[in-house]
């Protein structure tokens, strides 16, 4: 069964963390997590499948994207994930939550607190960033079902994206495996390529929200709603075009620095998604927010997921990269 058929037939809208974990495990068992690697020549297919899950349920998509991203990173850095495992990709580094890594034979030990750990209560493994004695960032893989790992209930009071259970996890001499060398996580080309995958998730949800407006306009001749649909269409088309272009660029130059490409793509898709939320809400009024369960979940979840972007900070970083570009930056 392909991904679209699975979502249509076997994956209802999940609202509880445990149910999301069960669904992710079922998708893994069905082989639906085996996405083409970024830069493999089929990057657009990877983005399309992330968007499909995003349009179904953003809580599930958050876990699915993290799992598939972890698998790609492990493969890129020469590791082998445990068959049938489900993975989190935890790389947030707030100053109050840092994990230290120390050698322990052929493995390493982890100590400290990690924040923003999506799916921690329902996943089998996690790939996370930690810091060695030289204050270098090291990627490590850890099994979560061991005595040295404590899944807390702290740090997550969300309404939107509530089912992802992005809590804090405490490590006390937990055994882990180093993946790659210090610094590899950020230095590999796949880091920024994966960042565009996040934008594909945003796009999938925005497209589904826009589809609700398209269906409304197909049934009713309302000039104001049609004007909003025109705005939604132009926004979604811009987002789709930039994702397609990004996939082609990644496949053409899989080892190239994709930071500028990723920052542009994420900015375009974020702005498009925000416009879709605004125009769809203004066109449809309160009805679907209150009476359409799937729509209500998507419009509650998407603004929270979009905040994985850092808004003006990310735009400033994009502007800095653009200012440093030689020649015609926006040549046609």
mmCIF file of C-alpha atoms in Angstrom:
data_model
loop_
_atom_site.group_PDB
_atom_site.id
_atom_site.type_symbol
_atom_site.label_atom_id
_atom_site.label_comp_id
_atom_site.label_asym_id
_atom_site.label_seq_id
_atom_site.Cartn_x
_atom_site.Cartn_y
_atom_site.Cartn_z
ATOM 1 C CA UNK A 1 0.000 0.000 0.000
ATOM 2 C CA UNK A 2 1.373 3.428 -0.936
ATOM 3 C CA UNK A 3 1.473 6.369 1.454
ATOM 4 C CA UNK A 4 -1.574 8.197 0.078
ATOM 5 C CA UNK A 5 -3.717 5.048 0.221
ATOM 6 C CA UNK A 6 -2.575 4.320 3.777
ATOM 7 C CA UNK A 7 -3.482 7.790 4.978
ATOM 8 C CA UNK A 8 -6.869 7.655 3.266
ATOM 9 C CA UNK A 9 -7.854 4.183 4.504
ATOM 10 C CA UNK A 10 -6.059 3.440 7.727
ATOM 11 C CA UNK A 11 -4.945 6.665 9.402
ATOM 12 C CA UNK A 12 -7.767 8.664 10.984
ATOM 13 C CA UNK A 13 -7.016 12.061 12.484
ATOM 14 C CA UNK A 14 -4.935 11.317 15.583
ATOM 15 C CA UNK A 15 -5.325 13.557 18.605
ATOM 16 C CA UNK A 16 -3.428 11.639 21.302
ATOM 17 C CA UNK A 17 0.298 11.115 21.592
ATOM 18 C CA UNK A 18 -0.062 7.347 22.071
ATOM 19 C CA UNK A 19 -2.159 7.055 18.910
ATOM 20 C CA UNK A 20 0.443 8.991 16.920
ATOM 21 C CA UNK A 21 3.116 6.587 18.114
ATOM 22 C CA UNK A 22 1.010 3.593 17.097
ATOM 23 C CA UNK A 23 0.415 5.089 13.665
ATOM 24 C CA UNK A 24 4.100 5.851 13.136
ATOM 25 C CA UNK A 25 5.038 2.282 14.109
ATOM 26 C CA UNK A 26 2.460 0.923 11.662
ATOM 27 C CA UNK A 27 3.885 3.123 8.902
ATOM 28 C CA UNK A 28 7.386 1.847 9.673
ATOM 29 C CA UNK A 29 6.198 -1.763 9.576
ATOM 30 C CA UNK A 30 4.572 -1.081 6.198
ATOM 31 C CA UNK A 31 7.817 0.433 4.858
ATOM 32 C CA UNK A 32 6.228 3.844 4.361
ATOM 33 C CA UNK A 33 9.140 5.573 6.088
ATOM 34 C CA UNK A 34 11.606 4.631 3.359
ATOM 35 C CA UNK A 35 11.822 7.955 1.591
ATOM 36 C CA UNK A 36 14.362 8.809 -1.101
ATOM 37 C CA UNK A 37 17.399 10.479 0.425
ATOM 38 C CA UNK A 38 17.899 14.192 -0.283
ATOM 39 C CA UNK A 39 20.103 14.569 -3.356
ATOM 40 C CA UNK A 40 19.359 11.041 -4.570
ATOM 41 C CA UNK A 41 17.657 12.213 -7.752
ATOM 42 C CA UNK A 42 14.190 11.859 -6.210
ATOM 43 C CA UNK A 43 14.157 14.698 -3.695
ATOM 44 C CA UNK A 44 10.819 15.990 -4.988
ATOM 45 C CA UNK A 45 9.240 12.639 -4.123
ATOM 46 C CA UNK A 46 10.589 13.010 -0.585
ATOM 47 C CA UNK A 47 9.012 16.463 -0.294
ATOM 48 C CA UNK A 48 5.732 15.226 -1.787
ATOM 49 C CA UNK A 49 5.427 12.436 0.757
ATOM 50 C CA UNK A 50 6.185 14.755 3.660
ATOM 51 C CA UNK A 51 3.543 17.154 2.327
ATOM 52 C CA UNK A 52 1.009 14.332 2.076
ATOM 53 C CA UNK A 53 1.408 13.484 5.768
ATOM 54 C CA UNK A 54 1.356 17.182 6.660
ATOM 55 C CA UNK A 55 -1.973 17.597 4.898
ATOM 56 C CA UNK A 56 -3.414 14.680 6.846
ATOM 57 C CA UNK A 57 -2.315 15.410 10.409
ATOM 58 C CA UNK A 58 0.471 17.741 11.506
ATOM 59 C CA UNK A 59 1.071 15.926 14.797
ATOM 60 C CA UNK A 60 1.735 12.718 12.905
ATOM 61 C CA UNK A 61 3.770 14.667 10.354
ATOM 62 C CA UNK A 62 6.022 16.100 13.075
ATOM 63 C CA UNK A 63 6.924 12.589 14.258
ATOM 64 C CA UNK A 64 7.136 11.219 10.711
ATOM 65 C CA UNK A 65 9.423 14.023 9.527
ATOM 66 C CA UNK A 66 11.696 13.635 12.555
ATOM 67 C CA UNK A 67 11.869 9.867 12.073
ATOM 68 C CA UNK A 68 12.631 10.040 8.351
ATOM 69 C CA UNK A 69 15.140 12.846 8.896
ATOM 70 C CA UNK A 70 16.948 10.760 11.530
ATOM 71 C CA UNK A 71 17.102 7.781 9.160
ATOM 72 C CA UNK A 72 18.579 9.965 6.412
ATOM 73 C CA UNK A 73 21.189 11.461 8.749
ATOM 74 C CA UNK A 74 22.251 8.072 10.092
ATOM 75 C CA UNK A 75 22.667 6.739 6.567
ATOM 76 C CA UNK A 76 24.555 9.848 5.426
ATOM 77 C CA UNK A 77 26.972 9.521 8.343
ATOM 78 C CA UNK A 78 27.582 5.807 7.951
ATOM 79 C CA UNK A 79 25.372 4.355 10.683
ATOM 80 C CA UNK A 80 22.718 1.632 10.601
ATOM 81 C CA UNK A 81 19.411 2.127 12.434
ATOM 82 C CA UNK A 82 17.867 -0.753 14.376
ATOM 83 C CA UNK A 83 15.269 -2.503 12.167
ATOM 84 C CA UNK A 84 11.707 -1.574 13.075
ATOM 85 C CA UNK A 85 12.798 1.312 15.312
ATOM 86 C CA UNK A 86 11.068 4.695 15.481
ATOM 87 C CA UNK A 87 13.259 7.764 15.832
ATOM 88 C CA UNK A 88 13.144 11.302 17.100
ATOM 89 C CA UNK A 89 15.522 13.970 15.803
ATOM 90 C CA UNK A 90 16.222 16.285 18.744
ATOM 91 C CA UNK A 91 18.608 19.133 17.985
ATOM 92 C CA UNK A 92 17.210 22.108 19.919
ATOM 93 C CA UNK A 93 19.893 23.768 22.045
ATOM 94 C CA UNK A 94 18.340 26.240 24.516
ATOM 95 C CA UNK A 95 20.910 27.421 27.091
ATOM 96 C CA UNK A 96 19.105 25.818 30.037
ATOM 97 C CA UNK A 97 19.010 22.325 28.492
ATOM 98 C CA UNK A 98 22.301 20.825 27.314
ATOM 99 C CA UNK A 99 23.447 17.215 27.172
ATOM 100 C CA UNK A 100 27.091 16.310 27.778
ATOM 101 C CA UNK A 101 28.723 13.308 26.131
ATOM 102 C CA UNK A 102 31.725 11.389 27.516
ATOM 103 C CA UNK A 103 33.548 8.309 26.200
ATOM 104 C CA UNK A 104 32.609 4.928 27.683
ATOM 105 C CA UNK A 105 34.511 2.191 25.872
ATOM 106 C CA UNK A 106 33.243 1.791 22.318
ATOM 107 C CA UNK A 107 30.085 3.710 23.307
ATOM 108 C CA UNK A 108 29.459 7.073 25.012
ATOM 109 C CA UNK A 109 27.568 8.199 28.108
ATOM 110 C CA UNK A 110 25.005 11.000 28.154
ATOM 111 C CA UNK A 111 24.234 13.337 31.042
ATOM 112 C CA UNK A 112 21.975 16.358 31.083
ATOM 113 C CA UNK A 113 18.578 17.605 29.985
ATOM 114 C CA UNK A 114 17.262 17.856 26.435
ATOM 115 C CA UNK A 115 14.348 20.147 25.573
ATOM 116 C CA UNK A 116 11.722 20.022 22.798
ATOM 117 C CA UNK A 117 11.837 16.227 22.448
ATOM 118 C CA UNK A 118 8.880 15.502 20.185
ATOM 119 C CA UNK A 119 7.334 12.073 20.617
ATOM 120 C CA UNK A 120 9.635 11.148 23.492
ATOM 121 C CA UNK A 121 7.019 9.003 25.233
ATOM 122 C CA UNK A 122 6.203 6.880 22.178
ATOM 123 C CA UNK A 123 9.467 6.507 20.236
ATOM 124 C CA UNK A 124 12.015 3.718 20.599
ATOM 125 C CA UNK A 125 15.166 5.734 19.788
ATOM 126 C CA UNK A 126 16.405 9.278 19.386
ATOM 127 C CA UNK A 127 19.160 10.987 17.454
ATOM 128 C CA UNK A 128 20.260 14.070 19.361
ATOM 129 C CA UNK A 129 22.942 16.691 19.599
ATOM 130 C CA UNK A 130 25.225 16.630 22.654
ATOM 131 C CA UNK A 131 28.483 18.348 23.631
ATOM 132 C CA UNK A 132 31.872 16.736 24.289
ATOM 133 C CA UNK A 133 34.670 17.794 26.667
ATOM 134 C CA UNK A 134 36.068 20.160 24.010
ATOM 135 C CA UNK A 135 32.652 21.846 23.670
ATOM 136 C CA UNK A 136 32.153 20.390 20.216
ATOM 137 C CA UNK A 137 28.720 19.260 19.092
ATOM 138 C CA UNK A 138 28.438 15.494 18.668
ATOM 139 C CA UNK A 139 25.496 13.595 17.226
ATOM 140 C CA UNK A 140 24.516 10.497 19.227
ATOM 141 C CA UNK A 141 21.947 7.716 18.878
ATOM 142 C CA UNK A 142 20.262 6.507 22.052
ATOM 143 C CA UNK A 143 17.708 3.825 22.888
ATOM 144 C CA UNK A 144 15.001 5.371 25.064
ATOM 145 C CA UNK A 145 13.988 2.233 26.961
ATOM 146 C CA UNK A 146 16.922 2.198 29.392
ATOM 147 C CA UNK A 147 17.210 3.176 33.082
ATOM 148 C CA UNK A 148 19.345 6.256 32.360
ATOM 149 C CA UNK A 149 16.586 7.952 30.350
ATOM 150 C CA UNK A 150 13.724 9.782 32.085
ATOM 151 C CA UNK A 151 10.851 11.111 30.010
ATOM 152 C CA UNK A 152 9.473 14.045 32.000
ATOM 153 C CA UNK A 153 6.147 15.848 31.691
ATOM 154 C CA UNK A 154 7.863 19.243 31.690
ATOM 155 C CA UNK A 155 8.127 21.853 29.003
ATOM 156 C CA UNK A 156 5.028 21.248 26.885
ATOM 157 C CA UNK A 157 1.747 23.054 27.511
ATOM 158 C CA UNK A 158 0.756 23.483 23.883
ATOM 159 C CA UNK A 159 -2.771 23.465 22.478
ATOM 160 C CA UNK A 160 -1.742 23.441 18.835
ATOM 161 C CA UNK A 161 0.535 20.434 18.119
ATOM 162 C CA UNK A 162 -0.324 19.150 21.603
ATOM 163 C CA UNK A 163 -0.233 15.486 20.553
ATOM 164 C CA UNK A 164 3.473 15.589 19.683
ATOM 165 C CA UNK A 165 4.333 15.591 23.394
ATOM 166 C CA UNK A 166 7.489 17.659 22.924
ATOM 167 C CA UNK A 167 8.650 17.350 26.524
ATOM 168 C CA UNK A 168 12.038 17.503 28.257
ATOM 169 C CA UNK A 169 14.115 14.329 28.638
ATOM 170 C CA UNK A 170 16.757 13.801 31.339
ATOM 171 C CA UNK A 171 19.820 11.593 30.741
ATOM 172 C CA UNK A 172 21.825 10.129 33.629
ATOM 173 C CA UNK A 173 24.740 7.986 32.417
ATOM 174 C CA UNK A 174 22.613 6.782 29.524
ATOM 175 C CA UNK A 175 24.455 4.661 26.995
ATOM 176 C CA UNK A 176 24.549 5.959 23.424
ATOM 177 C CA UNK A 177 26.455 5.587 20.173
ATOM 178 C CA UNK A 178 28.333 8.439 18.526
ATOM 179 C CA UNK A 179 27.178 9.040 14.937
ATOM 180 C CA UNK A 180 29.819 10.654 12.742
ATOM 181 C CA UNK A 181 32.470 13.022 14.051
ATOM 182 C CA UNK A 182 32.066 16.228 16.094
ATOM 183 C CA UNK A 183 30.548 18.945 13.936
ATOM 184 C CA UNK A 184 29.211 16.577 11.262
ATOM 185 C CA UNK A 185 25.562 17.294 11.996
ATOM 186 C CA UNK A 186 25.738 20.933 10.899
ATOM 187 C CA UNK A 187 28.525 20.591 8.341
ATOM 188 C CA UNK A 188 26.943 17.914 6.119
ATOM 189 C CA UNK A 189 24.993 19.106 3.032
ATOM 190 C CA UNK A 190 21.904 17.284 4.306
ATOM 191 C CA UNK A 191 21.417 19.737 7.181
ATOM 192 C CA UNK A 192 19.961 22.506 5.029
ATOM 193 C CA UNK A 193 18.363 20.042 2.623
ATOM 194 C CA UNK A 194 16.437 18.632 5.581
ATOM 195 C CA UNK A 195 15.347 22.142 6.509
ATOM 196 C CA UNK A 196 13.458 22.346 3.226
ATOM 197 C CA UNK A 197 11.705 19.112 4.162
ATOM 198 C CA UNK A 198 10.180 20.978 7.110
ATOM 199 C CA UNK A 199 8.802 23.545 4.654
ATOM 200 C CA UNK A 200 7.228 20.701 2.663
ATOM 201 C CA UNK A 201 5.327 19.713 5.827
ATOM 202 C CA UNK A 202 4.074 23.285 6.239
ATOM 203 C CA UNK A 203 3.034 23.341 2.598
ATOM 204 C CA UNK A 204 1.077 20.103 2.875
ATOM 205 C CA UNK A 205 -1.028 21.465 5.724
ATOM 206 C CA UNK A 206 -1.549 24.841 4.021
ATOM 207 C CA UNK A 207 -2.611 23.101 0.809
ATOM 208 C CA UNK A 208 -5.240 21.066 2.680
ATOM 209 C CA UNK A 209 -6.551 24.184 4.411
ATOM 210 C CA UNK A 210 -6.745 25.933 1.031
ATOM 211 C CA UNK A 211 -8.588 22.949 -0.407
ATOM 212 C CA UNK A 212 -11.375 23.530 2.121
ATOM 213 C CA UNK A 213 -11.820 27.025 0.657
ATOM 214 C CA UNK A 214 -11.659 25.739 -2.934
ATOM 215 C CA UNK A 215 -14.453 23.264 -2.203
ATOM 216 C CA UNK A 216 -16.532 26.036 -0.645
ATOM 217 C CA UNK A 217 -16.103 28.259 -3.698
ATOM 218 C CA UNK A 218 -16.929 25.412 -6.078
ATOM 219 C CA UNK A 219 -20.345 25.139 -4.415
ATOM 220 C CA UNK A 220 -21.142 28.849 -3.890
ATOM 221 C CA UNK A 221 -20.702 31.907 -6.077
ATOM 222 C CA UNK A 222 -19.434 34.359 -3.458
ATOM 223 C CA UNK A 223 -17.267 37.173 -4.886
ATOM 224 C CA UNK A 224 -15.385 37.871 -1.661
ATOM 225 C CA UNK A 225 -14.621 34.200 -1.068
ATOM 226 C CA UNK A 226 -13.455 33.877 -4.669
ATOM 227 C CA UNK A 227 -11.096 36.824 -4.170
ATOM 228 C CA UNK A 228 -9.654 35.102 -1.107
ATOM 229 C CA UNK A 229 -9.327 31.887 -3.125
ATOM 230 C CA UNK A 230 -7.359 33.779 -5.754
ATOM 231 C CA UNK A 231 -4.962 34.982 -3.068
ATOM 232 C CA UNK A 232 -4.690 31.464 -1.620
ATOM 233 C CA UNK A 233 -4.020 30.008 -5.061
ATOM 234 C CA UNK A 234 -1.191 32.428 -5.812
ATOM 235 C CA UNK A 235 0.376 31.768 -2.391
ATOM 236 C CA UNK A 236 0.211 27.978 -2.720
ATOM 237 C CA UNK A 237 1.503 28.103 -6.289
ATOM 238 C CA UNK A 238 4.512 30.130 -5.168
ATOM 239 C CA UNK A 239 5.197 27.643 -2.365
ATOM 240 C CA UNK A 240 4.856 24.634 -4.689
ATOM 241 C CA UNK A 241 7.144 26.231 -7.269
ATOM 242 C CA UNK A 242 9.889 26.986 -4.774
ATOM 243 C CA UNK A 243 9.753 23.438 -3.370
ATOM 244 C CA UNK A 244 9.985 21.932 -6.860
ATOM 245 C CA UNK A 245 12.868 24.251 -7.758
ATOM 246 C CA UNK A 246 14.646 23.418 -4.512
ATOM 247 C CA UNK A 247 14.325 19.682 -5.161
ATOM 248 C CA UNK A 248 15.786 20.094 -8.651
ATOM 249 C CA UNK A 249 18.689 22.177 -7.310
ATOM 250 C CA UNK A 250 19.477 19.647 -4.579
ATOM 251 C CA UNK A 251 19.470 16.761 -7.044
ATOM 252 C CA UNK A 252 21.626 18.714 -9.508
ATOM 253 C CA UNK A 253 24.184 19.642 -6.814
ATOM 254 C CA UNK A 254 23.767 17.250 -3.875
ATOM 255 C CA UNK A 255 27.054 18.270 -2.213
ATOM 256 C CA UNK A 256 26.573 22.031 -2.585
ATOM 257 C CA UNK A 257 25.937 24.409 0.306
ATOM 258 C CA UNK A 258 22.129 24.623 0.399
ATOM 259 C CA UNK A 259 21.790 27.302 3.092
ATOM 260 C CA UNK A 260 20.667 30.123 0.798
ATOM 261 C CA UNK A 261 18.339 27.768 -1.071
ATOM 262 C CA UNK A 262 16.805 26.520 2.175
ATOM 263 C CA UNK A 263 16.400 29.934 3.762
ATOM 264 C CA UNK A 264 14.645 31.228 0.665
ATOM 265 C CA UNK A 265 12.368 28.201 0.401
ATOM 266 C CA UNK A 266 11.403 28.295 4.057
ATOM 267 C CA UNK A 267 10.679 32.037 3.901
ATOM 268 C CA UNK A 268 8.450 31.674 0.840
ATOM 269 C CA UNK A 269 6.537 28.678 2.199
ATOM 270 C CA UNK A 270 6.112 30.237 5.645
ATOM 271 C CA UNK A 271 4.704 33.449 4.193
ATOM 272 C CA UNK A 272 2.459 31.470 1.851
ATOM 273 C CA UNK A 273 1.124 29.338 4.696
ATOM 274 C CA UNK A 274 0.377 32.409 6.806
ATOM 275 C CA UNK A 275 -1.504 33.972 3.901
ATOM 276 C CA UNK A 276 -3.525 30.778 3.408
ATOM 277 C CA UNK A 277 -4.476 30.764 7.096
ATOM 278 C CA UNK A 278 -5.526 34.419 6.962
ATOM 279 C CA UNK A 279 -7.499 34.349 3.706
ATOM 280 C CA UNK A 280 -9.207 31.020 4.310
ATOM 281 C CA UNK A 281 -10.358 32.122 7.741
ATOM 282 C CA UNK A 282 -11.690 35.427 6.465
ATOM 283 C CA UNK A 283 -13.524 33.730 3.599
ATOM 284 C CA UNK A 284 -15.120 30.872 5.537
ATOM 285 C CA UNK A 285 -15.908 32.498 8.863
ATOM 286 C CA UNK A 286 -16.333 30.589 12.111
ATOM 287 C CA UNK A 287 -18.170 27.558 10.729
ATOM 288 C CA UNK A 288 -15.308 25.192 9.828
ATOM 289 C CA UNK A 289 -13.246 26.323 12.830
ATOM 290 C CA UNK A 290 -16.046 25.087 15.065
ATOM 291 C CA UNK A 291 -17.727 22.288 13.096
ATOM 292 C CA UNK A 292 -15.037 20.649 10.918
ATOM 293 C CA UNK A 293 -12.749 18.624 13.195
ATOM 294 C CA UNK A 294 -9.963 18.036 10.683
ATOM 295 C CA UNK A 295 -9.896 21.659 9.545
ATOM 296 C CA UNK A 296 -9.924 22.873 13.141
ATOM 297 C CA UNK A 297 -6.943 20.696 14.033
ATOM 298 C CA UNK A 298 -4.942 21.828 11.017
ATOM 299 C CA UNK A 299 -5.518 25.526 11.653
ATOM 300 C CA UNK A 300 -4.657 25.104 15.339
ATOM 301 C CA UNK A 301 -1.521 23.069 14.639
ATOM 302 C CA UNK A 302 -0.040 24.916 11.673
ATOM 303 C CA UNK A 303 0.741 28.252 13.429
ATOM 304 C CA UNK A 304 2.645 26.325 16.128
ATOM 305 C CA UNK A 305 4.546 24.215 13.592
ATOM 306 C CA UNK A 306 5.417 27.362 11.618
ATOM 307 C CA UNK A 307 7.192 28.703 14.686
ATOM 308 C CA UNK A 308 9.914 26.174 14.027
ATOM 309 C CA UNK A 309 10.942 29.107 11.882
ATOM 310 C CA UNK A 310 12.454 31.998 13.808
ATOM 311 C CA UNK A 311 10.564 34.695 11.903
ATOM 312 C CA UNK A 312 12.537 37.940 11.551
ATOM 313 C CA UNK A 313 15.733 36.294 12.817
ATOM 314 C CA UNK A 314 15.580 33.872 9.897
ATOM 315 C CA UNK A 315 14.739 36.690 7.485
ATOM 316 C CA UNK A 316 17.707 38.690 8.773
ATOM 317 C CA UNK A 317 19.969 35.681 8.238
ATOM 318 C CA UNK A 318 18.595 35.345 4.717
ATOM 319 C CA UNK A 319 19.192 39.036 4.087
ATOM 320 C CA UNK A 320 22.765 38.690 5.294
ATOM 321 C CA UNK A 321 23.406 35.839 2.859
ATOM 322 C CA UNK A 322 21.818 37.769 -0.009
ATOM 323 C CA UNK A 323 23.894 40.884 0.769
ATOM 324 C CA UNK A 324 27.048 38.783 0.401
ATOM 325 C CA UNK A 325 26.102 37.356 -3.002
ATOM 326 C CA UNK A 326 28.115 38.599 -5.980
ATOM 327 C CA UNK A 327 26.514 39.624 -9.268
ATOM 328 C CA UNK A 328 22.816 39.497 -10.066
ATOM 329 C CA UNK A 329 21.187 37.754 -7.142
ATOM 330 C CA UNK A 330 17.710 37.738 -8.679
ATOM 331 C CA UNK A 331 18.568 37.104 -12.339
ATOM 332 C CA UNK A 332 15.759 35.477 -14.347
#
